[in-house]
Short mmCIF file of C-alpha atoms and ligand atoms in Angstrom, two decimals:
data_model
loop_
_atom_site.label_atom_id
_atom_site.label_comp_id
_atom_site.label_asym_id
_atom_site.label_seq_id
_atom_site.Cartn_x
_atom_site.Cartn_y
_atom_site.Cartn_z
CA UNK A 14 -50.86 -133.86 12.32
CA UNK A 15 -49.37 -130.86 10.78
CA UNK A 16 -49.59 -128.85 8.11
CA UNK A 17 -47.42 -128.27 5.34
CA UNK A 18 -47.34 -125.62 2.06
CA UNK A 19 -45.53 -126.82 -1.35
CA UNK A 20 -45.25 -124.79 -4.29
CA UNK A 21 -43.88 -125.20 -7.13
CA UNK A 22 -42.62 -122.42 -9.92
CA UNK A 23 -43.67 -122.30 -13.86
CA UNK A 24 -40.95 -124.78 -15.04
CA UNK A 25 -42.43 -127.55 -12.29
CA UNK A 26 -46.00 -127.21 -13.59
CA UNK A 27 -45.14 -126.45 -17.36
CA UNK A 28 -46.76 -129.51 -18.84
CA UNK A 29 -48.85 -132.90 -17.92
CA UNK A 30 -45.92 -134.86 -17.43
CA UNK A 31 -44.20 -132.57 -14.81
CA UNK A 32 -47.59 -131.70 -13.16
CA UNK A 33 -48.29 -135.74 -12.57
CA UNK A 34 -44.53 -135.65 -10.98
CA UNK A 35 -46.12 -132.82 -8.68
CA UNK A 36 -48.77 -135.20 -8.12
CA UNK A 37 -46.38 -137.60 -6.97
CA UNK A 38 -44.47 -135.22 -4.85
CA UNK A 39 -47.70 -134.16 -3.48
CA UNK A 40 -48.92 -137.72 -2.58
CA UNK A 41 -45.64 -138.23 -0.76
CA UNK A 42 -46.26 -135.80 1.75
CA UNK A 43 -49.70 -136.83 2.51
CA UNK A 44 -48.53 -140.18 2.69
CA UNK A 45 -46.18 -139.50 5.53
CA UNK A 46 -49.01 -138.08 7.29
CA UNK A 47 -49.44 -133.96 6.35
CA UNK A 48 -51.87 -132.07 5.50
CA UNK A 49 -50.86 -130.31 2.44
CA UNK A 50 -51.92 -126.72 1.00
CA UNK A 51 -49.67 -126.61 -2.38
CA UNK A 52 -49.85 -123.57 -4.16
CA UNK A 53 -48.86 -123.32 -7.98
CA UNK A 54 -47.50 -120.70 -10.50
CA UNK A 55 -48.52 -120.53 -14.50
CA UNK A 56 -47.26 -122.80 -16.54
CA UNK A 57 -43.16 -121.19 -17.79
CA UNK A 58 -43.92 -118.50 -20.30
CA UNK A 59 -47.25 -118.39 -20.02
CA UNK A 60 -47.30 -115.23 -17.32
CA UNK A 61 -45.02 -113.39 -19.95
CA UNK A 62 -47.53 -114.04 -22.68
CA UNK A 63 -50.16 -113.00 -21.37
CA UNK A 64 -48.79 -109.71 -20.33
CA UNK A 65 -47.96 -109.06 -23.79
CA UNK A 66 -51.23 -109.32 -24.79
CA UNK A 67 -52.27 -106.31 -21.89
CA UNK A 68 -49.59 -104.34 -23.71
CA UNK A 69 -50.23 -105.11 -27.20
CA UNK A 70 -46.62 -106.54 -28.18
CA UNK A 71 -48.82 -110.13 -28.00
CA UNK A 72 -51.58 -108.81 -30.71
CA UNK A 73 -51.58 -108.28 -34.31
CA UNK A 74 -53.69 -105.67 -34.51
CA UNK A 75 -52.44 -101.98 -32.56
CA UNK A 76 -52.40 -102.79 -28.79
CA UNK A 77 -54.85 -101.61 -26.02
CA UNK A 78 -54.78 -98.89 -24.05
CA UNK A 79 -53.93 -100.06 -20.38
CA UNK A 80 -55.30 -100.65 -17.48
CA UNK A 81 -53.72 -102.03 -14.11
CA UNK A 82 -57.01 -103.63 -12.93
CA UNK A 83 -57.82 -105.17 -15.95
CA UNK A 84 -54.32 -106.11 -16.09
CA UNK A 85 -54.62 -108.64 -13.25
CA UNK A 86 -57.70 -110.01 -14.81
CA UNK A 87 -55.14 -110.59 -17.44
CA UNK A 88 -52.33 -112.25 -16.06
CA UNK A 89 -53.67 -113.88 -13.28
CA UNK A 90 -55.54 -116.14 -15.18
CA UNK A 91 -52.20 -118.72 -15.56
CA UNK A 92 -52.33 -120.07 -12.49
CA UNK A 93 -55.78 -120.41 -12.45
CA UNK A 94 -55.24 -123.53 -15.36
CA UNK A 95 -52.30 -125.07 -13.53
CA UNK A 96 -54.15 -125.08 -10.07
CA UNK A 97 -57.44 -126.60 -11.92
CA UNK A 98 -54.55 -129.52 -13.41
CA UNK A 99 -53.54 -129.91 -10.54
CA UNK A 100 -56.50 -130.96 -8.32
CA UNK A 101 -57.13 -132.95 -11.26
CA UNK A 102 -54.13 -134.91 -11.45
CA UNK A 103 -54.29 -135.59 -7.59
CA UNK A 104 -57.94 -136.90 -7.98
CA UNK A 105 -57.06 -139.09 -11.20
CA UNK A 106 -54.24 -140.81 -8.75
CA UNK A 107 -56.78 -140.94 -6.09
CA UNK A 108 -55.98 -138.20 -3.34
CA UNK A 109 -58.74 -135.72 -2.85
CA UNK A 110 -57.89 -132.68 -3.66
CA UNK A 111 -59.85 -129.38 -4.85
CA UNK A 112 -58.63 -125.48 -6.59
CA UNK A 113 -58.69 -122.38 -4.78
CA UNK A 114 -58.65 -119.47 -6.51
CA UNK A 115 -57.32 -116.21 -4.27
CA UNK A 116 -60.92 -115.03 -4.13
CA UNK A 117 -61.96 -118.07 -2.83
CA UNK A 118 -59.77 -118.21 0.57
CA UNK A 119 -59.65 -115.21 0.62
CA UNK A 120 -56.32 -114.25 0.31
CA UNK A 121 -56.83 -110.20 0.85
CA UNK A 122 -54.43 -107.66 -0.87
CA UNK A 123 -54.40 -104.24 -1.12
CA UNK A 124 -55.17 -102.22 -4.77
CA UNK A 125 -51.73 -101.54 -6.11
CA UNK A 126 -52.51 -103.32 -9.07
CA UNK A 127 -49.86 -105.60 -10.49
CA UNK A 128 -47.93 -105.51 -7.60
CA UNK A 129 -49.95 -105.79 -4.89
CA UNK A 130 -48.98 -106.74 -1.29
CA UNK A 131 -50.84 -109.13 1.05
CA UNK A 132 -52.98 -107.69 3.48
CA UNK A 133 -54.68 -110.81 5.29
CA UNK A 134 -55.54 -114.33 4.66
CA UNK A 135 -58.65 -115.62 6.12
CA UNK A 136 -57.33 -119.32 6.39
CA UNK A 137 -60.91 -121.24 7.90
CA UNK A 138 -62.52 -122.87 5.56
CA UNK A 139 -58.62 -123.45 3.85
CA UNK A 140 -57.87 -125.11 7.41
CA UNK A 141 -61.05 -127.18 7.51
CA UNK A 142 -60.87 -128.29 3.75
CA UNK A 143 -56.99 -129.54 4.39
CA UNK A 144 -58.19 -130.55 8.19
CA UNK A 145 -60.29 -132.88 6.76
CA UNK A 146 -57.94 -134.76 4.26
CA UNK A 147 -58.33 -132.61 1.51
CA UNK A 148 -55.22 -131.14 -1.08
CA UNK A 149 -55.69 -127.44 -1.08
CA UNK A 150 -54.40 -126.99 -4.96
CA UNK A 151 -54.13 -122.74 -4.82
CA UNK A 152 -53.50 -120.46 -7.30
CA UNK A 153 -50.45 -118.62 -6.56
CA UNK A 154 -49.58 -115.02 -7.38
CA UNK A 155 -53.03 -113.25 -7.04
CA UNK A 156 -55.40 -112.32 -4.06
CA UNK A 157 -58.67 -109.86 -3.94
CA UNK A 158 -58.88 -106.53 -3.26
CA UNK A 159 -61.22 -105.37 -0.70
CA UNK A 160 -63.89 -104.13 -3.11
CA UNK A 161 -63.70 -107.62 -5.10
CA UNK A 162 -61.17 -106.97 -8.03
CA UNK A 163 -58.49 -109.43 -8.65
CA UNK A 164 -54.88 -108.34 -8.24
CA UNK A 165 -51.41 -110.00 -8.52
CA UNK A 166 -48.79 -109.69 -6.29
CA UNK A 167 -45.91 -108.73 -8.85
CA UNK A 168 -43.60 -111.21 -10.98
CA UNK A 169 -42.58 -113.68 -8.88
CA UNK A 170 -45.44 -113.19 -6.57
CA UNK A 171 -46.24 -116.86 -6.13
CA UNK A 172 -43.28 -117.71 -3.58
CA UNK A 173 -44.99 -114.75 -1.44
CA UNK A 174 -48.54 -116.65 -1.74
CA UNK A 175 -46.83 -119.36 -0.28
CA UNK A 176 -45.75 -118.12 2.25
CA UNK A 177 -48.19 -115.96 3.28
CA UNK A 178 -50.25 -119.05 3.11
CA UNK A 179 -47.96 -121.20 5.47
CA UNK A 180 -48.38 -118.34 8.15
CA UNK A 181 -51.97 -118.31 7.93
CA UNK A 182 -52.55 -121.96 8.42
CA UNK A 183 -49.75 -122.31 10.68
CA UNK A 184 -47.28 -125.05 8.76
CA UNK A 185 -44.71 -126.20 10.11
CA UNK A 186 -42.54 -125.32 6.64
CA UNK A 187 -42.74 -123.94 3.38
CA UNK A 188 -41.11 -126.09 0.82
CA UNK A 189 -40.40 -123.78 -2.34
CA UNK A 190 -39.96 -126.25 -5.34
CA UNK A 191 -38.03 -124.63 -7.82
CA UNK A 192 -35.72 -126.02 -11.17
CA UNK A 193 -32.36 -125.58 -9.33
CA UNK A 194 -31.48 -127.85 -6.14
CA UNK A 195 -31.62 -124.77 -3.69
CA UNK A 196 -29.69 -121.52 -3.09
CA UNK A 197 -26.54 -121.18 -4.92
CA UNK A 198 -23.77 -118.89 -3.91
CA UNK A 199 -24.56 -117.08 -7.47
CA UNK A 200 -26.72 -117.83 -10.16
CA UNK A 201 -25.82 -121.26 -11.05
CA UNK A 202 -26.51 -120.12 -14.73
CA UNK A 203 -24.01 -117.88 -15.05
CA UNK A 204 -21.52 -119.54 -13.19
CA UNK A 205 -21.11 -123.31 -13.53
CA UNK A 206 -19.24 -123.38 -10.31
CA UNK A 207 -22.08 -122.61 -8.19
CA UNK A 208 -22.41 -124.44 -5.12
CA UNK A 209 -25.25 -124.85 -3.60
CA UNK A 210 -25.99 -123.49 0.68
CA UNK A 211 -27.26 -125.68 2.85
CA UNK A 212 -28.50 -123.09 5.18
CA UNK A 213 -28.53 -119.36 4.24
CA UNK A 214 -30.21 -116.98 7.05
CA UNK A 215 -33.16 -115.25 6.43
CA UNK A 216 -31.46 -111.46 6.07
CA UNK A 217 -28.62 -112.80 3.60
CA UNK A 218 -31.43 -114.42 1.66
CA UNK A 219 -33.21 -110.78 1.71
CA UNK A 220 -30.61 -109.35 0.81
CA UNK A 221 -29.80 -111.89 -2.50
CA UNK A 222 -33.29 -111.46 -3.58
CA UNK A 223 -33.61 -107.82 -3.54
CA UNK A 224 -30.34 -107.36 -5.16
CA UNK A 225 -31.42 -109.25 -8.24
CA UNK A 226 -31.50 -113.30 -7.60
CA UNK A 227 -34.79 -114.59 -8.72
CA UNK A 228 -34.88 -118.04 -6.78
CA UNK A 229 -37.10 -116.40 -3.94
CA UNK A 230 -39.51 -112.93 -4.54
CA UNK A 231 -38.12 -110.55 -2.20
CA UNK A 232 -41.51 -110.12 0.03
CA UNK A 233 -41.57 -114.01 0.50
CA UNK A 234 -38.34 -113.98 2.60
CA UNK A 235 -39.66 -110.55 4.29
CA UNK A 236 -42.50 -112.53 5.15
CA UNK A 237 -40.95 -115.36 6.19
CA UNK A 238 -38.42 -113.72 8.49
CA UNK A 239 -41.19 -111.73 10.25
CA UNK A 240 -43.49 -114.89 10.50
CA UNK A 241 -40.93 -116.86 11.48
CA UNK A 242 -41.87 -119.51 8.88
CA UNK A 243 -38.76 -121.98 8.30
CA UNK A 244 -38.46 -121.76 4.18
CA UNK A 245 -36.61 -124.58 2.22
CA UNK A 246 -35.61 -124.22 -1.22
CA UNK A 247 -35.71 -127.62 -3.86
CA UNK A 248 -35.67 -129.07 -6.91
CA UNK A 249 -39.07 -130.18 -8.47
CA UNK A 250 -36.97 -132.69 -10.60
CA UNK A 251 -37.41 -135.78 -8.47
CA UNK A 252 -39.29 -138.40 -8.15
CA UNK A 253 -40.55 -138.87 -4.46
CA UNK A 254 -38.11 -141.81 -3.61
CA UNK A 255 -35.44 -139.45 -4.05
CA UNK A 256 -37.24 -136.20 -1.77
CA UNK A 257 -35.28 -134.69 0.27
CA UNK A 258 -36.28 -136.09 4.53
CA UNK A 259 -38.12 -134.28 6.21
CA UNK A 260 -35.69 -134.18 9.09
CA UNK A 261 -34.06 -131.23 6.79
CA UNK A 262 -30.63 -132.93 6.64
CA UNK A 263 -31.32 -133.82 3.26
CA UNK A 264 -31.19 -131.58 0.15
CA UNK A 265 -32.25 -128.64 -1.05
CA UNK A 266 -31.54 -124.97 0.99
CA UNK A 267 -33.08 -124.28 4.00
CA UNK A 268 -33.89 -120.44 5.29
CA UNK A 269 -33.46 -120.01 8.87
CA UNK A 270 -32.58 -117.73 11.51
CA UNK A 271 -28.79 -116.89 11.74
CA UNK A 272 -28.16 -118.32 14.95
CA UNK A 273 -28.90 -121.72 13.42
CA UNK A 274 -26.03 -121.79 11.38
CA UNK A 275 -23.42 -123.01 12.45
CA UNK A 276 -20.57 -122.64 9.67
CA UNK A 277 -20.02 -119.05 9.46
CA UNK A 278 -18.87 -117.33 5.84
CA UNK A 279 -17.91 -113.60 5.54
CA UNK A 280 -19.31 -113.48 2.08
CA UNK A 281 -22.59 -116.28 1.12
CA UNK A 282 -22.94 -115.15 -2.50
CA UNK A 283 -23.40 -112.78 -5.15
CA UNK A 284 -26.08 -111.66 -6.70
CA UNK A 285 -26.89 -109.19 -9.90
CA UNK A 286 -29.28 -107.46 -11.54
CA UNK A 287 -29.56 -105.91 -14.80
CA UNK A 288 -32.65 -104.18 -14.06
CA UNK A 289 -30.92 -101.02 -13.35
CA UNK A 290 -30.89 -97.44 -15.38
CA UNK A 291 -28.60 -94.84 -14.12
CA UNK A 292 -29.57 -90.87 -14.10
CA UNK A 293 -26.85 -88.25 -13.80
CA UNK A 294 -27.25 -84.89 -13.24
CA UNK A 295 -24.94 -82.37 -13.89
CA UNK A 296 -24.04 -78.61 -12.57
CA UNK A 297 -27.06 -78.41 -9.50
CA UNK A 298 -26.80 -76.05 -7.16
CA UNK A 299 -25.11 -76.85 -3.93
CA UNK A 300 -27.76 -75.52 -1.56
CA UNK A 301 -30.28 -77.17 1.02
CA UNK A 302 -33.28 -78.71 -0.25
CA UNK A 303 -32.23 -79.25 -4.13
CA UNK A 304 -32.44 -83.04 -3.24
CA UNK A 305 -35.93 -83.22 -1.59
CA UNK A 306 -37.22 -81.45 -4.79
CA UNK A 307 -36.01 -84.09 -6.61
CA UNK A 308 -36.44 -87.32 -4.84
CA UNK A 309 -39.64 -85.92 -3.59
CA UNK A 310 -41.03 -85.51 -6.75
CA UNK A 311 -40.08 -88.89 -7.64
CA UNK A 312 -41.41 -90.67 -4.93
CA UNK A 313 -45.03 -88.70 -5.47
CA UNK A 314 -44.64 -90.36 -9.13
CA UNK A 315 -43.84 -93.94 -7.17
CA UNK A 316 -40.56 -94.13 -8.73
CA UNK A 317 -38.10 -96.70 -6.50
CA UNK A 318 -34.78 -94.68 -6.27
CA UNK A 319 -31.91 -96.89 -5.21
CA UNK A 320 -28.08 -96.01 -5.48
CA UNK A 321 -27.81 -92.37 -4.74
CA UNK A 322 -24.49 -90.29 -4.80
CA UNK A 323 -23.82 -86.48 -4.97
CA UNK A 324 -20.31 -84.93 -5.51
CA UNK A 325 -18.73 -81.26 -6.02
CA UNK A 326 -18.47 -79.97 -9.41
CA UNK A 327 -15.79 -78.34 -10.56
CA UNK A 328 -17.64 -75.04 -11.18
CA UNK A 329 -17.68 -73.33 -7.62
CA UNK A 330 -21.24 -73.69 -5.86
CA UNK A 331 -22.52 -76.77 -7.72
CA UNK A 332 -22.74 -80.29 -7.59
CA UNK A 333 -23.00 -83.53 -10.10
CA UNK A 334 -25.72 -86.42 -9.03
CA UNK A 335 -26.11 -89.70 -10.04
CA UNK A 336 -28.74 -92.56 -9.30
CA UNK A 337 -30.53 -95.37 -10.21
CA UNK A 338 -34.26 -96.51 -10.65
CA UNK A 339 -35.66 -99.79 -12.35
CA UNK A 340 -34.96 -100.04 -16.29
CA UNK A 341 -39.00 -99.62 -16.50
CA UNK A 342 -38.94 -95.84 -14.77
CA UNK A 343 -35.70 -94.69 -16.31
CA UNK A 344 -37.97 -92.71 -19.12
CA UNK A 345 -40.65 -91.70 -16.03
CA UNK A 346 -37.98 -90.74 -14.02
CA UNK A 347 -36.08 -88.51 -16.37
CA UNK A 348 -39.57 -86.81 -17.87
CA UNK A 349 -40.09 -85.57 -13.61
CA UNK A 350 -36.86 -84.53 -13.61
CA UNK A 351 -36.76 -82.42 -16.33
CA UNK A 352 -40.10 -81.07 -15.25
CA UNK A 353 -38.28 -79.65 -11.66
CA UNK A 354 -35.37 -77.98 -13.85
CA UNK A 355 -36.60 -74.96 -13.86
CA UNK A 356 -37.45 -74.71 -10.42
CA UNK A 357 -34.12 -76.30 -9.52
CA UNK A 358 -31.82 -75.02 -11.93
CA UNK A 359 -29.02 -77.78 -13.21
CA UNK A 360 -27.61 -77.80 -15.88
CA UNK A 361 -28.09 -81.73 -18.08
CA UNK A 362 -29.91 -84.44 -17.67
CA UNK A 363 -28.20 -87.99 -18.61
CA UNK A 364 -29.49 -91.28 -18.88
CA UNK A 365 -27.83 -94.54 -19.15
CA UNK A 366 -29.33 -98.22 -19.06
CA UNK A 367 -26.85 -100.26 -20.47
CA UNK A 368 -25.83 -100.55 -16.68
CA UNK A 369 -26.10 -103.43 -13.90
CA UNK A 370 -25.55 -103.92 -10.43
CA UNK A 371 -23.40 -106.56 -9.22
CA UNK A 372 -23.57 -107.39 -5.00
CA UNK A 373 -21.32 -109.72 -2.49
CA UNK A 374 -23.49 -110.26 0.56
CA UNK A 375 -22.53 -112.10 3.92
CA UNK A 376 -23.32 -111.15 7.19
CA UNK A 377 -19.69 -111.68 8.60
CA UNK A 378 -19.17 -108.48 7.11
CA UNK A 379 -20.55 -106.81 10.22
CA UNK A 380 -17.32 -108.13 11.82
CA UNK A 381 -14.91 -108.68 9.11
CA UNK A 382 -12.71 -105.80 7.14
CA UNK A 383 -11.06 -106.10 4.02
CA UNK A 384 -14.37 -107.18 2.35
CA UNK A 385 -14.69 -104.21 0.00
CA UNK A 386 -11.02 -104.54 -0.94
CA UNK A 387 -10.96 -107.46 -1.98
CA UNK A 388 -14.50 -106.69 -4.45
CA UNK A 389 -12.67 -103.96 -5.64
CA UNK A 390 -8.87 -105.76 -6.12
CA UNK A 391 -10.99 -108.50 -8.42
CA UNK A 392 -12.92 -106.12 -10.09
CA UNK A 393 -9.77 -103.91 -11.17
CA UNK A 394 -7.82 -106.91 -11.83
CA UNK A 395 -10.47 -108.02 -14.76
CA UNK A 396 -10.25 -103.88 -15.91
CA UNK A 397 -14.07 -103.41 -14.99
CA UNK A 398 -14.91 -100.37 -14.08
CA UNK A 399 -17.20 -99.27 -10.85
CA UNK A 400 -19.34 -96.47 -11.67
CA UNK A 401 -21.03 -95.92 -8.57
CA UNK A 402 -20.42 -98.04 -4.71
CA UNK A 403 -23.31 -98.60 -2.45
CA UNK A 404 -22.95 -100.54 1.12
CA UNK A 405 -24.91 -101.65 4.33
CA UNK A 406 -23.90 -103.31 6.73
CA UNK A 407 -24.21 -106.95 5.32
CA UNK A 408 -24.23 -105.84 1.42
CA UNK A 409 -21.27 -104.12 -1.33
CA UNK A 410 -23.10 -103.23 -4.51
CA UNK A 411 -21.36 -101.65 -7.25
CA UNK A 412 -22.69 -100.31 -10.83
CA UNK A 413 -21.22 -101.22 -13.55
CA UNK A 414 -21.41 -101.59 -17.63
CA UNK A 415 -23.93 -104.33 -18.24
CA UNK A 416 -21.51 -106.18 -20.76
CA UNK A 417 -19.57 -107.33 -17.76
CA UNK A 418 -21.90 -108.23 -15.65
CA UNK A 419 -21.11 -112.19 -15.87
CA UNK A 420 -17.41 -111.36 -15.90
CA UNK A 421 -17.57 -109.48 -12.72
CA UNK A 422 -19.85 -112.05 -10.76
CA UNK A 423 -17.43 -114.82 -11.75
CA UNK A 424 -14.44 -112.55 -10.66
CA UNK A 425 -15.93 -111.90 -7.04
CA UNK A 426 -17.51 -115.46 -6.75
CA UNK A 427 -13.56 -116.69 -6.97
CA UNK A 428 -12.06 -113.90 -5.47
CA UNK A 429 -14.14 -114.71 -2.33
CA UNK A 430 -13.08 -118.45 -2.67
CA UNK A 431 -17.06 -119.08 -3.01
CA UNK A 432 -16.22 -122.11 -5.68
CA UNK A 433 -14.48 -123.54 -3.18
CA UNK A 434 -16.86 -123.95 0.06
P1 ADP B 155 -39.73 -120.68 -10.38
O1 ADP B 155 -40.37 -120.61 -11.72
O2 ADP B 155 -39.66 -122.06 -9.83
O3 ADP B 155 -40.30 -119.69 -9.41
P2 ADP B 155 -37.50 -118.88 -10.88
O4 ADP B 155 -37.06 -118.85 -12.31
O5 ADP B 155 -38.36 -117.77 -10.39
O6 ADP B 155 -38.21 -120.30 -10.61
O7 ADP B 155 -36.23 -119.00 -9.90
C1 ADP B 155 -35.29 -120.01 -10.09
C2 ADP B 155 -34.08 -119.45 -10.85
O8 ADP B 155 -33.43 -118.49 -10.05
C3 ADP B 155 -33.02 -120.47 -11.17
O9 ADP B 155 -33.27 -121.16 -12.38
C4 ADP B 155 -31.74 -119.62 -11.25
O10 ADP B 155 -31.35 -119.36 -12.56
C5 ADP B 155 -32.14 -118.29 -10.60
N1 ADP B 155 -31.20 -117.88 -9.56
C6 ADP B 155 -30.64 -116.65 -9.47
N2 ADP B 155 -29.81 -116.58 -8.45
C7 ADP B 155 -29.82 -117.79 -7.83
C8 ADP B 155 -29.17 -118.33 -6.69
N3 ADP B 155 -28.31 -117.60 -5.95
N4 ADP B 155 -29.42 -119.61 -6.35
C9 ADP B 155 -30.28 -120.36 -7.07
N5 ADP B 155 -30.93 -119.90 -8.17
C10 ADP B 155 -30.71 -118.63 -8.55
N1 LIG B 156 -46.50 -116.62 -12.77
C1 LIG B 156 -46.06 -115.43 -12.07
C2 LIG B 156 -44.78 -114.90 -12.74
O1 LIG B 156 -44.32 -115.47 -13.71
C3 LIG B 156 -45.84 -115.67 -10.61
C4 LIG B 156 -44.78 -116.68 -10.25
O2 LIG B 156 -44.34 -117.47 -11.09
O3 LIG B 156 -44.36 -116.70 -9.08
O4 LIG B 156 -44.28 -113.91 -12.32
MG1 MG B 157 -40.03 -117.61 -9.15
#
């Protein structure tokens, strides 16, 4: 008999009703003979609310002074209701089915608190529990360090204990459950004319996530693709009569290798992200070494440096810089700057965040031309303007001003013919 992991994201679980559909969905599964491990996120808001109380935006009174451990204590505590709901609601409709916290498995992870990665997961006593006809109900998004602390896996982090969980115990798929139908070709909420991918491969997938679309956490489709565990992506708004078969013809998106597709598209979607800040620095000098003071120093501070591009100024001997880090380190990241100026010698410091990336992605652009011209033909057409262009080989990101961020994805979604597949 095998094995099979279900989870399901904060809208699925956010009340009884919807956690007695889960239930259902649940029951389904283990009625057509699986053993099921599902693994559950906090109910929708409730992960934001209780980080605002760890940063004292959620209190009355003047806010705490933080700390990451304490942090997880914090926030982790979400899915630790819906996962007790859960087992209950299985039980109440009769299938046995038990919690397990991330302690419990264990589910290992290392000490970067908040957004911690998976180390291991010890998967025995899991396997025997679900072996023996027992629901494994697990809280998502948190595992234990090695000295017995709690820690959470970053936002999102649930779709990675998922997976990580399907690996250990050797399923033969990990079903995300999600409020949209499956991958879209962009946000479907931002563009109504969407349409959803049957099959999207595994590096086009890690490629939408990390550029800013929030259906999967980026390390779950890392994880997947180096586990080799086959992902599917569906809606949690349906009763089990109308579940997708399990012969994967039905709905929903399914993640697979690229070889397994066989309809091939130059572009599969676009994706954006408004978490971006850009930093621009003006008059360095144009010698060796000026940018491993800079990005060295940043990445001793743990600051995630993305675009990156360096130009002649017009004053002989120097040069202008711009990049970008997360809207969060933009202030971090211009305080260690400023600290090397000195040493460096350059003459301003800018910052803007009122920026956001926008990204086509398709891996026939490894074989295709004319991609880029055609992002940039739709993008001047609408009068948006690029402020800095980043590419690999299956990716075109550019920067732009944030207010036309859903202007700009709707221009390239067309100008690809993506409404149309
Ligand atoms: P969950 O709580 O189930 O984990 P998330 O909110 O994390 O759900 O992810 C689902 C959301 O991802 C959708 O509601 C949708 O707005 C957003 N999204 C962004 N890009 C895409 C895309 N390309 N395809 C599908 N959904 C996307
Ligand atoms: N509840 C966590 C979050 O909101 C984890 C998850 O939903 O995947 O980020
Ligand atoms: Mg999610």
């Amino acid at each position: 008999m095998s094995r099979l992991v279900m989870k399901f994201g904060g809208t699925s679980v956010a009340d009884l009703e919807r956690i007695r559909r889960v239930a259902r969905l649940v029951q389904a599964e283990v009625a057509a003979g699986h053993k099921v491990a599902v693994v559950v996120s906090a109910m929708a808001g409730k992960t934001n609310e209780l980080v605002a109380w760890t940063d004292g935006s959620g209190a009355s009174a003047p806010g705490l002074t933080p700390s990451d451990d304490e942090y997880d204590v914090v926030v982790a505590s979400g899915e630790q209701v819906t996962a007790g709901l859960l087992a209950m609601a299985l039980r109440n409709a009769g299938t046995p089915a038990r919690s397990w916290m991330g302690w419990q498995i264990p589910i290992i992870a290392d000490d970067a608190h908040g957004r911690a990665r998976i180390d291991d997961v010890e998967p025995d006593r899991l396997i025997a529990a679900m072996d023996a006809g027992q629901v494994a109900v697990i809280a998502g998004f948190q595992g234990v360090t090695r000295d017995g602390r709690i820690a959470t896996l970053g936002r999102g982090g649930s779709d990675t204990s998922a997976v990580a969980i399907a690996a250990a115990v050797k399923a033969i798929r990990c079903d995300i459950y999600t409020d949209v139908d499956g991958v879209y070709t962009t946000d479907p909420r931002i563009e109504s004319k969407a349409r959803k991918l049957n099959k999207i491969s595994y590096e086009e997938m890690l490629e939408m996530a990390s550029l800013g679309a929030k259906v999967l956490q980026t390390r779950s489709v890392e994880l997947a693709m180096a586990q080799n565990v086959p992902l599917r992506v569906l809606s949690s708004f349906v009763e089990p009569g109308e579940a997708p078969s399990l012969d994967g013809s039905g709905q929903g998106t399914i993640v697979c290798d690229e070889d397994e597709i066989m309809e091939k598209r130059i572009v599969s979607g676009v994706a954006y992200s408004r978490d971006e800040a850009k930093i621009s620095l003006f008059g360095l000098p144009d010698h060796p070494g000026v940018s491993s003071i800079i990005f060295g120093a940043l990445a001793d501070a743990n600051v995630n440096v993305d675009m990156i591009v360096q130009s002649h100024a017009r004053t002989a001997d120097t040069a202008n810089m711009e990049f970008t880090v997360g809207k969060r380190d933009a202030a971090r990241a211009v305080d260690i700057v400023r600290a090397a100026q000195t040493s460096i010698g350059f003459d301003d410091v800018a910052v803007n965040d009122e920026v956001s990336k926008v990204s086509v992605i398709g891996v026939g652009m490894r074989s295709h031309t004319g991609v880029a011209k055609t992002m940039f033909a739709a993008l001047a057409e609408k009068g948006v303007n690029i402020q800095v262009i980043s590419t690999s080989e299956i990716k075109i990101s550019v920067l732009i001003d944030a207010a036309y961020t859903e202007l700009a994805v709707r221009a390239l979604h067309a100008a690809y013919g993506l409404d149309q597949l």
